[in-house]
Tab-separated table of C-alpha atoms and ligand atoms in Angstrom:
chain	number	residue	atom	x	y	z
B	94	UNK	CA	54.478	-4.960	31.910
B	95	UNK	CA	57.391	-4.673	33.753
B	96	UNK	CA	60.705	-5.807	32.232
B	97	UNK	CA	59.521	-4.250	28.922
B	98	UNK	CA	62.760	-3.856	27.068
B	99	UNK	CA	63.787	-6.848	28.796
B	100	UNK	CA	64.092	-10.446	26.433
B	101	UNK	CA	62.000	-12.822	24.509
B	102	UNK	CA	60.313	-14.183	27.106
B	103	UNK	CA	59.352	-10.833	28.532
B	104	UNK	CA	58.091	-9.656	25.219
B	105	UNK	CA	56.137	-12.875	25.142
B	106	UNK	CA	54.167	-12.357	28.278
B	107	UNK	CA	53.892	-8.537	27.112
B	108	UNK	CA	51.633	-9.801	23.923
B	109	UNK	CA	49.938	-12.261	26.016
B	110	UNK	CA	48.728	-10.233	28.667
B	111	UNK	CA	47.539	-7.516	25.921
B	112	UNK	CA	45.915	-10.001	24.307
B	113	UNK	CA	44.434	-10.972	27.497
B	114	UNK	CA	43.154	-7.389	28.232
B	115	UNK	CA	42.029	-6.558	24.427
B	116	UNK	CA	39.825	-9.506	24.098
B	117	UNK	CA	37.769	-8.488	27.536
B	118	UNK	CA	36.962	-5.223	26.288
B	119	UNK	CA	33.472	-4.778	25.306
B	120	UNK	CA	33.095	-1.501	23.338
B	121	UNK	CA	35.118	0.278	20.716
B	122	UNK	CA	35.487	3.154	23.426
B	123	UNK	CA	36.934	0.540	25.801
B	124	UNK	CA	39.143	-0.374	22.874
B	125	UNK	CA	40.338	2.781	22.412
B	126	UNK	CA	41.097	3.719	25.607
B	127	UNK	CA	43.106	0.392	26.520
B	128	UNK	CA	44.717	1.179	22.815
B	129	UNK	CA	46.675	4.389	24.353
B	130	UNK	CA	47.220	2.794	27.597
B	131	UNK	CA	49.074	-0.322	25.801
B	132	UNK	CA	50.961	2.039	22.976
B	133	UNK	CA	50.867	5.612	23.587
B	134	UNK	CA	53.546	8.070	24.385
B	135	UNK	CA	52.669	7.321	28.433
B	136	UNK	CA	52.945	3.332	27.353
B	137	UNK	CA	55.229	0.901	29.046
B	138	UNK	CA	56.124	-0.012	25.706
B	139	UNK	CA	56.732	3.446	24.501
B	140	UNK	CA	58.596	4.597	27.398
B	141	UNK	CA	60.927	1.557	27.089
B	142	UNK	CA	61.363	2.534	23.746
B	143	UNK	CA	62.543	5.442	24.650
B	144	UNK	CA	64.673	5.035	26.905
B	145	UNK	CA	66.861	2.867	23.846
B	146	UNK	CA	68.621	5.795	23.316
B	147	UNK	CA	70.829	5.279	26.325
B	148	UNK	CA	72.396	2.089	24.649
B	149	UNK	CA	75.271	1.220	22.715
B	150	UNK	CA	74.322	1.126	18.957
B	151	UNK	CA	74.094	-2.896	18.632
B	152	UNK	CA	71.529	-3.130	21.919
B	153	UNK	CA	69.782	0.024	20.653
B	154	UNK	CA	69.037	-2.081	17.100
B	155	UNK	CA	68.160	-5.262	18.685
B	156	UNK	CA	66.142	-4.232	21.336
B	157	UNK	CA	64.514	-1.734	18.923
B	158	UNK	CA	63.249	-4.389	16.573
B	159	UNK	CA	61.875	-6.728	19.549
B	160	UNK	CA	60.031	-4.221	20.911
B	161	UNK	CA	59.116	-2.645	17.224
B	162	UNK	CA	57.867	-6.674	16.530
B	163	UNK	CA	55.987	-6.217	20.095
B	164	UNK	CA	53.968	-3.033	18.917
B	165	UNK	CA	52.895	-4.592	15.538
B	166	UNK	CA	51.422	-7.252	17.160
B	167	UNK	CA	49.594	-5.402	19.936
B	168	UNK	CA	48.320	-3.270	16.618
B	169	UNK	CA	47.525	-6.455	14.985
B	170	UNK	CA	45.737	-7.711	18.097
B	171	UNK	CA	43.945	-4.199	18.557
B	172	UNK	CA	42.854	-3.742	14.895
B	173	UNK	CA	41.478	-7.328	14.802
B	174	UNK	CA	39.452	-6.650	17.863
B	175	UNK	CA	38.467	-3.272	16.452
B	176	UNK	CA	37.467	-4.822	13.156
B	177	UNK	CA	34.886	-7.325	14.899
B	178	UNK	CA	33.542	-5.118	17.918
B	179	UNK	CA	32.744	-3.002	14.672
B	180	UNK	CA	31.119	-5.436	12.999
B	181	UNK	CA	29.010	-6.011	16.958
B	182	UNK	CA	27.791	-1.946	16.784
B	183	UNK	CA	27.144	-2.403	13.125
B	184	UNK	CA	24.768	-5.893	13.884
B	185	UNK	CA	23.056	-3.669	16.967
B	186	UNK	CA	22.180	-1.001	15.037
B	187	UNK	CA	20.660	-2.742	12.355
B	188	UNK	CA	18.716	-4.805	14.873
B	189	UNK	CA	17.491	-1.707	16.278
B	190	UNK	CA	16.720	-0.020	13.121
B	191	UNK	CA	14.647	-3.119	11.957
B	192	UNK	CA	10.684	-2.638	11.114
B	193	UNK	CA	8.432	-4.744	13.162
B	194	UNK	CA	6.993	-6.332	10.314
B	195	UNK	CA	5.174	-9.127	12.102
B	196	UNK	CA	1.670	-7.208	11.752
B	197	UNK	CA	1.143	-7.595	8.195
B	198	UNK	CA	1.442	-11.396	8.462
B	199	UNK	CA	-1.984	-13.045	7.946
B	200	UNK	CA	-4.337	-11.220	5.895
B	201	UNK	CA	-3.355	-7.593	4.966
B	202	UNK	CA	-5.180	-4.457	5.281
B	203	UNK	CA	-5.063	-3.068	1.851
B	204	UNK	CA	-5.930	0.284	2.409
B	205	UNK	CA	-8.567	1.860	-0.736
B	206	UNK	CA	-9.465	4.600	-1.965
B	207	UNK	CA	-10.965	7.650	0.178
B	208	UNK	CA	-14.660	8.023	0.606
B	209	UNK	CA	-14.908	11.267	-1.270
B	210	UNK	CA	-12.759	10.036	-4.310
B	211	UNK	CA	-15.040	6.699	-4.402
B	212	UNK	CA	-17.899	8.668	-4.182
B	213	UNK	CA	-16.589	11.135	-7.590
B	214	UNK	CA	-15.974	7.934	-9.317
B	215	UNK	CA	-19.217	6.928	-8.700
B	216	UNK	CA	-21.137	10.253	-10.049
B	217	UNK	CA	-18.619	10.265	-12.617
B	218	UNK	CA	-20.000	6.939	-13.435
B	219	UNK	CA	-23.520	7.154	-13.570
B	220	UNK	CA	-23.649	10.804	-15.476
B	221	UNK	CA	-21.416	8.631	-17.812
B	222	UNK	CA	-23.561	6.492	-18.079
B	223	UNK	CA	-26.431	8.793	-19.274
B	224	UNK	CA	-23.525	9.932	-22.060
B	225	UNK	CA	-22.003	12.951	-20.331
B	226	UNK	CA	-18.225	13.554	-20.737
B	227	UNK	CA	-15.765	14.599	-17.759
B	228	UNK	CA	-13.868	17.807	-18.153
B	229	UNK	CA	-11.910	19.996	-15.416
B	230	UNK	CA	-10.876	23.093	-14.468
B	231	UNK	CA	-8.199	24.808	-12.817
B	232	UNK	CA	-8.843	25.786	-8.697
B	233	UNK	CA	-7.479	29.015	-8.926
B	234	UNK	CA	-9.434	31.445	-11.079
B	235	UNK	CA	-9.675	34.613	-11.944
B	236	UNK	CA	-12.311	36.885	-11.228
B	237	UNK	CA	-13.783	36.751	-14.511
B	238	UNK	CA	-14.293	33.017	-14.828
B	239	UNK	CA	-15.372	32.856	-11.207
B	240	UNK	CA	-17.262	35.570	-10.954
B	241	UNK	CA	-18.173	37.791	-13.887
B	242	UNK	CA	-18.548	35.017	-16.945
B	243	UNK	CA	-21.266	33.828	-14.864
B	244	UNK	CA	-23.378	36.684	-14.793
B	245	UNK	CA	-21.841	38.565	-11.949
B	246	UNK	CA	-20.223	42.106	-12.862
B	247	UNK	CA	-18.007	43.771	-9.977
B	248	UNK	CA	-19.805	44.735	-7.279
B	249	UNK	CA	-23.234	42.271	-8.094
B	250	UNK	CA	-24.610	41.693	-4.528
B	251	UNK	CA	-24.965	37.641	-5.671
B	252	UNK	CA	-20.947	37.617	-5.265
B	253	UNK	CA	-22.241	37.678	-1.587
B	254	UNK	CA	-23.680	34.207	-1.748
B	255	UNK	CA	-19.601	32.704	-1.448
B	256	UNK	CA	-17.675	33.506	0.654
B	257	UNK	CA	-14.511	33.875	-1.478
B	258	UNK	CA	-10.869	33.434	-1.031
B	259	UNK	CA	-8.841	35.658	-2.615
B	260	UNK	CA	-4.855	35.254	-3.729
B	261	UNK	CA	-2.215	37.667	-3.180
B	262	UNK	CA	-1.238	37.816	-6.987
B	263	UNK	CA	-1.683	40.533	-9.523
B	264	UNK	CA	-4.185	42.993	-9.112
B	265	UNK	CA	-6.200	42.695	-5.236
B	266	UNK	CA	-8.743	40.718	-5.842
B	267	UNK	CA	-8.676	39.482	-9.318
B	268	UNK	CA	-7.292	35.978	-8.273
B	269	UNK	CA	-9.571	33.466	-6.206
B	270	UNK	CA	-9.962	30.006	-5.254
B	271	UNK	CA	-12.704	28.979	-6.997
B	272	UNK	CA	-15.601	29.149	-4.891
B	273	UNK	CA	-17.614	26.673	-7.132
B	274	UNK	CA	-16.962	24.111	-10.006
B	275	UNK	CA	-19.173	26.684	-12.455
B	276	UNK	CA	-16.319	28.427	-14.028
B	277	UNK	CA	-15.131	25.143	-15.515
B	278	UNK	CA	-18.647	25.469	-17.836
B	279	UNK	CA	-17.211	28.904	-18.981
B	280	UNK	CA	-13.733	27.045	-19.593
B	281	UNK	CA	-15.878	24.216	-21.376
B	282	UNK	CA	-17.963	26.360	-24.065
B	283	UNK	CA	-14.821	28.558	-24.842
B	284	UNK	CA	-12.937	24.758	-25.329
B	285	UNK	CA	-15.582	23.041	-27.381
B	286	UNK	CA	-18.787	24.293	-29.543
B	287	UNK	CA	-22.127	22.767	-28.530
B	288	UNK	CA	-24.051	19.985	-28.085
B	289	UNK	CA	-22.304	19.990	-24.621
B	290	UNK	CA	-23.204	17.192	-22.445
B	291	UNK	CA	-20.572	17.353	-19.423
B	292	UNK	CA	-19.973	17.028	-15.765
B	293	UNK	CA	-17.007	18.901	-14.265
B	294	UNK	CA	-16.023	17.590	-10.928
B	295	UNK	CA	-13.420	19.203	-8.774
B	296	UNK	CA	-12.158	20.774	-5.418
B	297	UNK	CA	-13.712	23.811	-4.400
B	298	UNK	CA	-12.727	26.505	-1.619
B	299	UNK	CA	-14.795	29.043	0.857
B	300	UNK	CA	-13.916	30.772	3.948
B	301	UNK	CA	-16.267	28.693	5.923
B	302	UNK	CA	-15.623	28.088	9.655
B	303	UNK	CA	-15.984	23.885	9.546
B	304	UNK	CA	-18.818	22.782	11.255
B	305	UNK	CA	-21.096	19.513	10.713
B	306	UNK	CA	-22.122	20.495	7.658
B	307	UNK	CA	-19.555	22.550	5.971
B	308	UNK	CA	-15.872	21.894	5.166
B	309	UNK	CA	-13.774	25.265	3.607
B	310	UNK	CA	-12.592	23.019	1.315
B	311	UNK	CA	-14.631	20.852	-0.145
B	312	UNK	CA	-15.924	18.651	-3.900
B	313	UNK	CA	-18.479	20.156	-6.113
B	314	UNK	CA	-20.000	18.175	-9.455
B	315	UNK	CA	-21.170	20.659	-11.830
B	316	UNK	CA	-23.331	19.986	-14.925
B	317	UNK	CA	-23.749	21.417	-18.339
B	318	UNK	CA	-26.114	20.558	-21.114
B	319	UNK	CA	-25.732	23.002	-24.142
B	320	UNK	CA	-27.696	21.604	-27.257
B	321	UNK	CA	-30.630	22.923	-29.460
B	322	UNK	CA	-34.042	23.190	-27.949
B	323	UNK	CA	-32.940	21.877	-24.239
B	324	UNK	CA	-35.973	22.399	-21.533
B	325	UNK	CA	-36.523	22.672	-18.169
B	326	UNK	CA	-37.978	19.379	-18.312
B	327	UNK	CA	-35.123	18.160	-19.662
B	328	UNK	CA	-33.111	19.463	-16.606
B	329	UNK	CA	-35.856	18.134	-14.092
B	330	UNK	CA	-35.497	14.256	-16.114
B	331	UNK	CA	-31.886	14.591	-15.988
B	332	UNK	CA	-31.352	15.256	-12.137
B	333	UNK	CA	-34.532	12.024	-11.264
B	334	UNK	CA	-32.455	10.050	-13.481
B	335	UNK	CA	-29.207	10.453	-11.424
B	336	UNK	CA	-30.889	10.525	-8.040
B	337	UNK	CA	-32.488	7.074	-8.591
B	338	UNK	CA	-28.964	5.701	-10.469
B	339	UNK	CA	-26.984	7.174	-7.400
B	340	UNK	CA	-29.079	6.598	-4.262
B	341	UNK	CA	-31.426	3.897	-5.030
B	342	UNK	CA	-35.175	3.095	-6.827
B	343	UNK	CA	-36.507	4.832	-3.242
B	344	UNK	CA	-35.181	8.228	-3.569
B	345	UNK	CA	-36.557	11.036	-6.008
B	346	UNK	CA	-35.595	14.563	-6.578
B	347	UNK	CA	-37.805	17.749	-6.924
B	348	UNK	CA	-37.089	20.943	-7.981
B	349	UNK	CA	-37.909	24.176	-5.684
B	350	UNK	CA	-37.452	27.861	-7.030
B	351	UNK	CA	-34.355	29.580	-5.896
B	352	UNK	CA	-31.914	31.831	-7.164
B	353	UNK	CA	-28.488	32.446	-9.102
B	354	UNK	CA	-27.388	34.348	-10.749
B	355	UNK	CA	-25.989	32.043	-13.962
B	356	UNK	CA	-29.633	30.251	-14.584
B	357	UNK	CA	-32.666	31.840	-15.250
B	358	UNK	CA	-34.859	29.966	-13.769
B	359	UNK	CA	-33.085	28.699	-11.168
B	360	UNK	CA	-33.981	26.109	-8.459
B	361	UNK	CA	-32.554	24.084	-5.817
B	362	UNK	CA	-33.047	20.318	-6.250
B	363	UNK	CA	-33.730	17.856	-3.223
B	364	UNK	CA	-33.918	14.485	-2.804
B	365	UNK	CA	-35.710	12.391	-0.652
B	366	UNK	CA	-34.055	12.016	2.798
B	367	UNK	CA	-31.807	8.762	3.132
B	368	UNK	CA	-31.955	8.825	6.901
B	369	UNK	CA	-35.667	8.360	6.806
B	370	UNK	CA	-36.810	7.583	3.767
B	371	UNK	CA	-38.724	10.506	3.294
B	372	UNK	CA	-40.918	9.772	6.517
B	373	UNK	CA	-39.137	12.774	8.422
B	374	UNK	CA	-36.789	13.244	11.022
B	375	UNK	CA	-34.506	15.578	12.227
B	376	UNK	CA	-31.943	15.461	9.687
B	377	UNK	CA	-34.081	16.662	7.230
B	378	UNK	CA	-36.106	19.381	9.758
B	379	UNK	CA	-39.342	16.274	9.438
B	380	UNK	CA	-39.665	17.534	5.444
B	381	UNK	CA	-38.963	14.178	4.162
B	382	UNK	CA	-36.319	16.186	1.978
B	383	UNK	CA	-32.826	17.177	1.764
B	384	UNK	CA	-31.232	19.866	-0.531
B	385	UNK	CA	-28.599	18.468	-2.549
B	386	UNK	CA	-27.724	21.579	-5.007
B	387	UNK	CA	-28.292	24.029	-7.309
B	388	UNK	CA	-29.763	24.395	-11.121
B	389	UNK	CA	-31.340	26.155	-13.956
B	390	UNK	CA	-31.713	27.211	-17.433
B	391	UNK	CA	-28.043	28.895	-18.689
B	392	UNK	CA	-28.451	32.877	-18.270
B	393	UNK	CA	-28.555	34.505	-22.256
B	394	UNK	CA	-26.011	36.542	-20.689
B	395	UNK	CA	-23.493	33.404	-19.916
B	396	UNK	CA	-24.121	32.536	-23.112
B	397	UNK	CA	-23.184	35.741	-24.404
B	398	UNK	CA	-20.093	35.633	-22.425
B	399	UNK	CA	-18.358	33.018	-24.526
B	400	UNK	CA	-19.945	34.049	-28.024
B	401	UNK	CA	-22.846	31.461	-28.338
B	402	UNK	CA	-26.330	32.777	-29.454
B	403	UNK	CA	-29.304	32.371	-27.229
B	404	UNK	CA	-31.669	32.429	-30.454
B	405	UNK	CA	-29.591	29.187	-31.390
B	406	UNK	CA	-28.469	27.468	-28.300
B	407	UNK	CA	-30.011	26.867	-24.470
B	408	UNK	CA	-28.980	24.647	-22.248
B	409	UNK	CA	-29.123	23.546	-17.939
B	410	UNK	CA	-26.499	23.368	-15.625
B	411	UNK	CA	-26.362	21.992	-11.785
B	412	UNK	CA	-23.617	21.599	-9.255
B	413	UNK	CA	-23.617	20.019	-5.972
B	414	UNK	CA	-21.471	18.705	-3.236
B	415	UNK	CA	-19.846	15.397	-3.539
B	416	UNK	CA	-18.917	15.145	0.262
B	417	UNK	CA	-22.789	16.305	0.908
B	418	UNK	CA	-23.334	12.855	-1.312
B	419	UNK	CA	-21.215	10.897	0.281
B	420	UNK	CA	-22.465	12.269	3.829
B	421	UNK	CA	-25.717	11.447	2.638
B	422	UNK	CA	-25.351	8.152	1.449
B	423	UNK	CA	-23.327	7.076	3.887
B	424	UNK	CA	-24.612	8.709	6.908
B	425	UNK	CA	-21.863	10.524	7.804
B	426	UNK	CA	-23.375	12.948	11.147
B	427	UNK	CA	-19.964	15.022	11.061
B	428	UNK	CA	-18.182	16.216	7.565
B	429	UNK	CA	-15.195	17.300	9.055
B	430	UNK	CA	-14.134	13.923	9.569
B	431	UNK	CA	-13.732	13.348	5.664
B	432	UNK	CA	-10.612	15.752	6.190
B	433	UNK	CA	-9.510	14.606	9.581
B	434	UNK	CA	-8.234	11.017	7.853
B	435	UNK	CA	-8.370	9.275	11.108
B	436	UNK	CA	-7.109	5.315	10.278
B	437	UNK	CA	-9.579	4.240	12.427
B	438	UNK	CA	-12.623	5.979	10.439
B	439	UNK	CA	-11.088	5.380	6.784
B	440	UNK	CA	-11.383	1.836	7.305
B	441	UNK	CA	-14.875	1.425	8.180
B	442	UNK	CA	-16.030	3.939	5.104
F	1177	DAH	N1	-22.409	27.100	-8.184
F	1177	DAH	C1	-23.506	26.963	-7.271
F	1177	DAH	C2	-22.949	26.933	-5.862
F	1177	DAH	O1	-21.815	26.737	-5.665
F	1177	DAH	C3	-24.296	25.709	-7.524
F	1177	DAH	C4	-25.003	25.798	-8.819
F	1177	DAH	C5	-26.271	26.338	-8.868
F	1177	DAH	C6	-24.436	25.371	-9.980
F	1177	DAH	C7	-26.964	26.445	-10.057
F	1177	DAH	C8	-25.101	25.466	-11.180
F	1177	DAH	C9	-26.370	26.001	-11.195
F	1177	DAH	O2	-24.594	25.052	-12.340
F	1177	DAH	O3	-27.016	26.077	-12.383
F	1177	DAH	O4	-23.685	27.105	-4.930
C-alpha cells in the first residue's frame, strides 16, 4: 500500500489489493481484524490521510476526496463481505441446530396411554357398565375426611394401618395426603342423597419404602353402594361380577373376614391367581389366590357422620389398587417400574 496518497492509479491498486485480501478471509473475526488493518487510525490509508495536513489547501482537497472515495469503497467492499460471511454463520448454525428427523420416517411410534391410566379406564368401564357413576376427590385431605369421617377418632389405633403423610399447613397434623380413595365416599354422601352407586378412582399416597410390591404413591378404586335394603350378598355379587368382567370367565373372587374400621363386617376380597390360574405358585404363596382389596358393610357410624340414618339407609363399599390390577393382569414382577417410565418398558405394556 505504498504510494497511498499518491494518484489514480495508486488508489486503484489500493482497492484492488483490499479487495483481494477481503474476499480470502474466511470468518467475520478475520474480517474484522483485516477491517482495522485496512482503515484504522494505524492504516496506510489513515496515516496518509493524515499526513494531508502538510499540503497547500488545493492538494489537501483533492487528495482528501481520492483517498475519502478510497475508504468508501474499502467500506463498501468490507460491509458486502460482512453481509454474506453473516449470512455463512447464520446457514451453519441453523444446520447445526437442525433435528434429525429421519427416524420418524416409515411407520411412527405413536406413543399411548400409560399402563396405569389404561388400566383406570378400564375399571372405570366395566363398574360403568354395571351402572355405577365416577366421582373424585381431592388428594390432600384433612384429617377428618381421611381419618375421622370414617370411623377413626384421634388417637384410634386403626389410623396405624397407613402409614400417613402429613402437610406442613395449619394445625400439625390436620392436613394429609390421602392415604386411601375412602374419603371421596364421605365427599360423595355429603354431595348427593342416596341411592349411591359410585366408584371413585384416584391417586393415593403412603410413606412406603418402594419395593416389588408397593409404590408410596400409588391408584386406589374405591366403591360405594348406598340404597335401601343393600346386603352383603349384594357386595359379594358385585365384586364376582367385576372380577370376571375385568380379568376373564377363569377368575373368581371370594371374600375372607378382615378388618376396618369404616365397614362392619369387613373382608378382604381375592381373586383367583392370574399367574397360575389358581393351581398355585409362588406368587400367590401356592393358595391359588391373590388379595386384591378391601370391603364391607358401611359402619352406622359413617353413616352418621354425614347425617344419613342407618334405620333407613345401608350400603357396601371396596377399594383396591389399580397398579396391583394392572400388575396382576399384566404380570408385572416389579411395580416400581410403573413410575420409573423407562421408553423401553412403556412400549411393550
Ligand atoms: N381404604 C382401604 C385401604 O386403603 C381399602 C378399603 C377397605 C376400602 C374396605 C373400602 C372398604 O371401601 O370398605 O386399605
Amino acid at each position: 500500500m505504498s504510494g497511498a496518497t499518491g494518484d489514480d492509479s495508486n488508489d486503484a491498486v489500493l482497492v484492488a489489493e483490499a479487495t483481494a485480501r477481503v474476499a480470502g478471509t474466511a470468518s467475520l473475526d478475520d474480517l474484522s481484524a483485516l477491517e482495522s488493518e485496512l482503515l484504522g487510525k494505524k492504516s496506510t490509508l489513515a496515516v496518509a490521510q493524515r499526513s494531508l495536513a502538510a499540503l497547500s489547501l488545493e492538494a489537501k482537497r483533492e487528495a482528501g476526496q481520492r483517498l475519502q472515495a478510497v475508504r468508501k469503497q474499502i467500506e463498501a467492499i468490507v460491509a458486502e463481505r460482512r453481509a454474506m460471511l453473516e449470512e455463512v454463520a447464520r446457514a451453519e448454525r441453523l444446520a447445526a441446530d437442525r433435528l434429525d428427523l429421519t427416524e420418524v420416517r416409515g411407520v411412527p411410534w405413536r406413543g399411548h396411554l400409560h399402563l396405569v391410566q389404561r388400566t383406570r379406564d378400564e375399571l372405570e368401564d366395566v363398574f360403568v357398565g354395571m351402572g355405577f357413576a365416577v366421582a373424585e376427590g381431592p388428594e390432600v385431605e384433612t384429617d377428618w375426611y381421611n381419618f375421622e369421617a370414617l370411623n377413626m377418632p384421634p388417637a384410634h389405633p386403626a389410623r396405624g394401618m397407613w402409614d400417613t403423610l402429613y402437610l406442613d399447613l395449619g394445625e400439625p397434623e390436620t392436613v394429609v395426603l390421602r392415604t386411601h380413595t375412602s374419603p371421596v365416599q364421605i365427599r360423595l354422601m355429603q354431595a348427593k342423597f342416596p341411592p349411591i352407586y359410585a366408584v371413585m378412582p384416584g391417586r393415593c399416597y403412603r410413606r412406603d419404602t418402594p419395593d416389588a410390591r408397593h409404590i408410596p404413591t400409588f391408584n386406589q378404586i374405591e366403591g360405594l353402594v348406598i340404597d335401601r335394603g343393600i346386603s352383603f350378598a349384594d357386595m359379594a355379587g358385585t365384586i364376582e361380577a367385576f372380577t370376571t368382567a375385568y380379568f376373564g370367565p377363569d377368575i373368581h373372587s371370594r371374600l375372607r373376614p378382615s378388618y376396618f374400621p369404616f365397614t362392619e363386617p369387613s373382608a378382604e376380597f381375592e381373586v383367583t391367581c392370574t399367574i397360575c390360574g389358581g393351581d398355585g405358585c409362588r406368587t400367590c404363596s401356592h393358595t391359588g389366590w391373590i388379595e386384591l382389596g378391601g370391603c364391607g358393610m358401611v359402619d352406622p357410624a359413617v353413616l352418621a357422620a354425614v347425617g344419613l340414618d342407618d334405620e333407613m339407609w345401608s350400603g357396601f363399599a371396596f377399594g383396591f389398587g389399580i397398579d396391583r390390577c394392572a400388575q396382576m393382569r399384566h404380570e408385572i414382577p416389579d411395580m416400581r417400574v410403573l413410575l420409573e417410565n423407562d421408553v423401553r418398558l412403556l412400549r411393550q405394556i
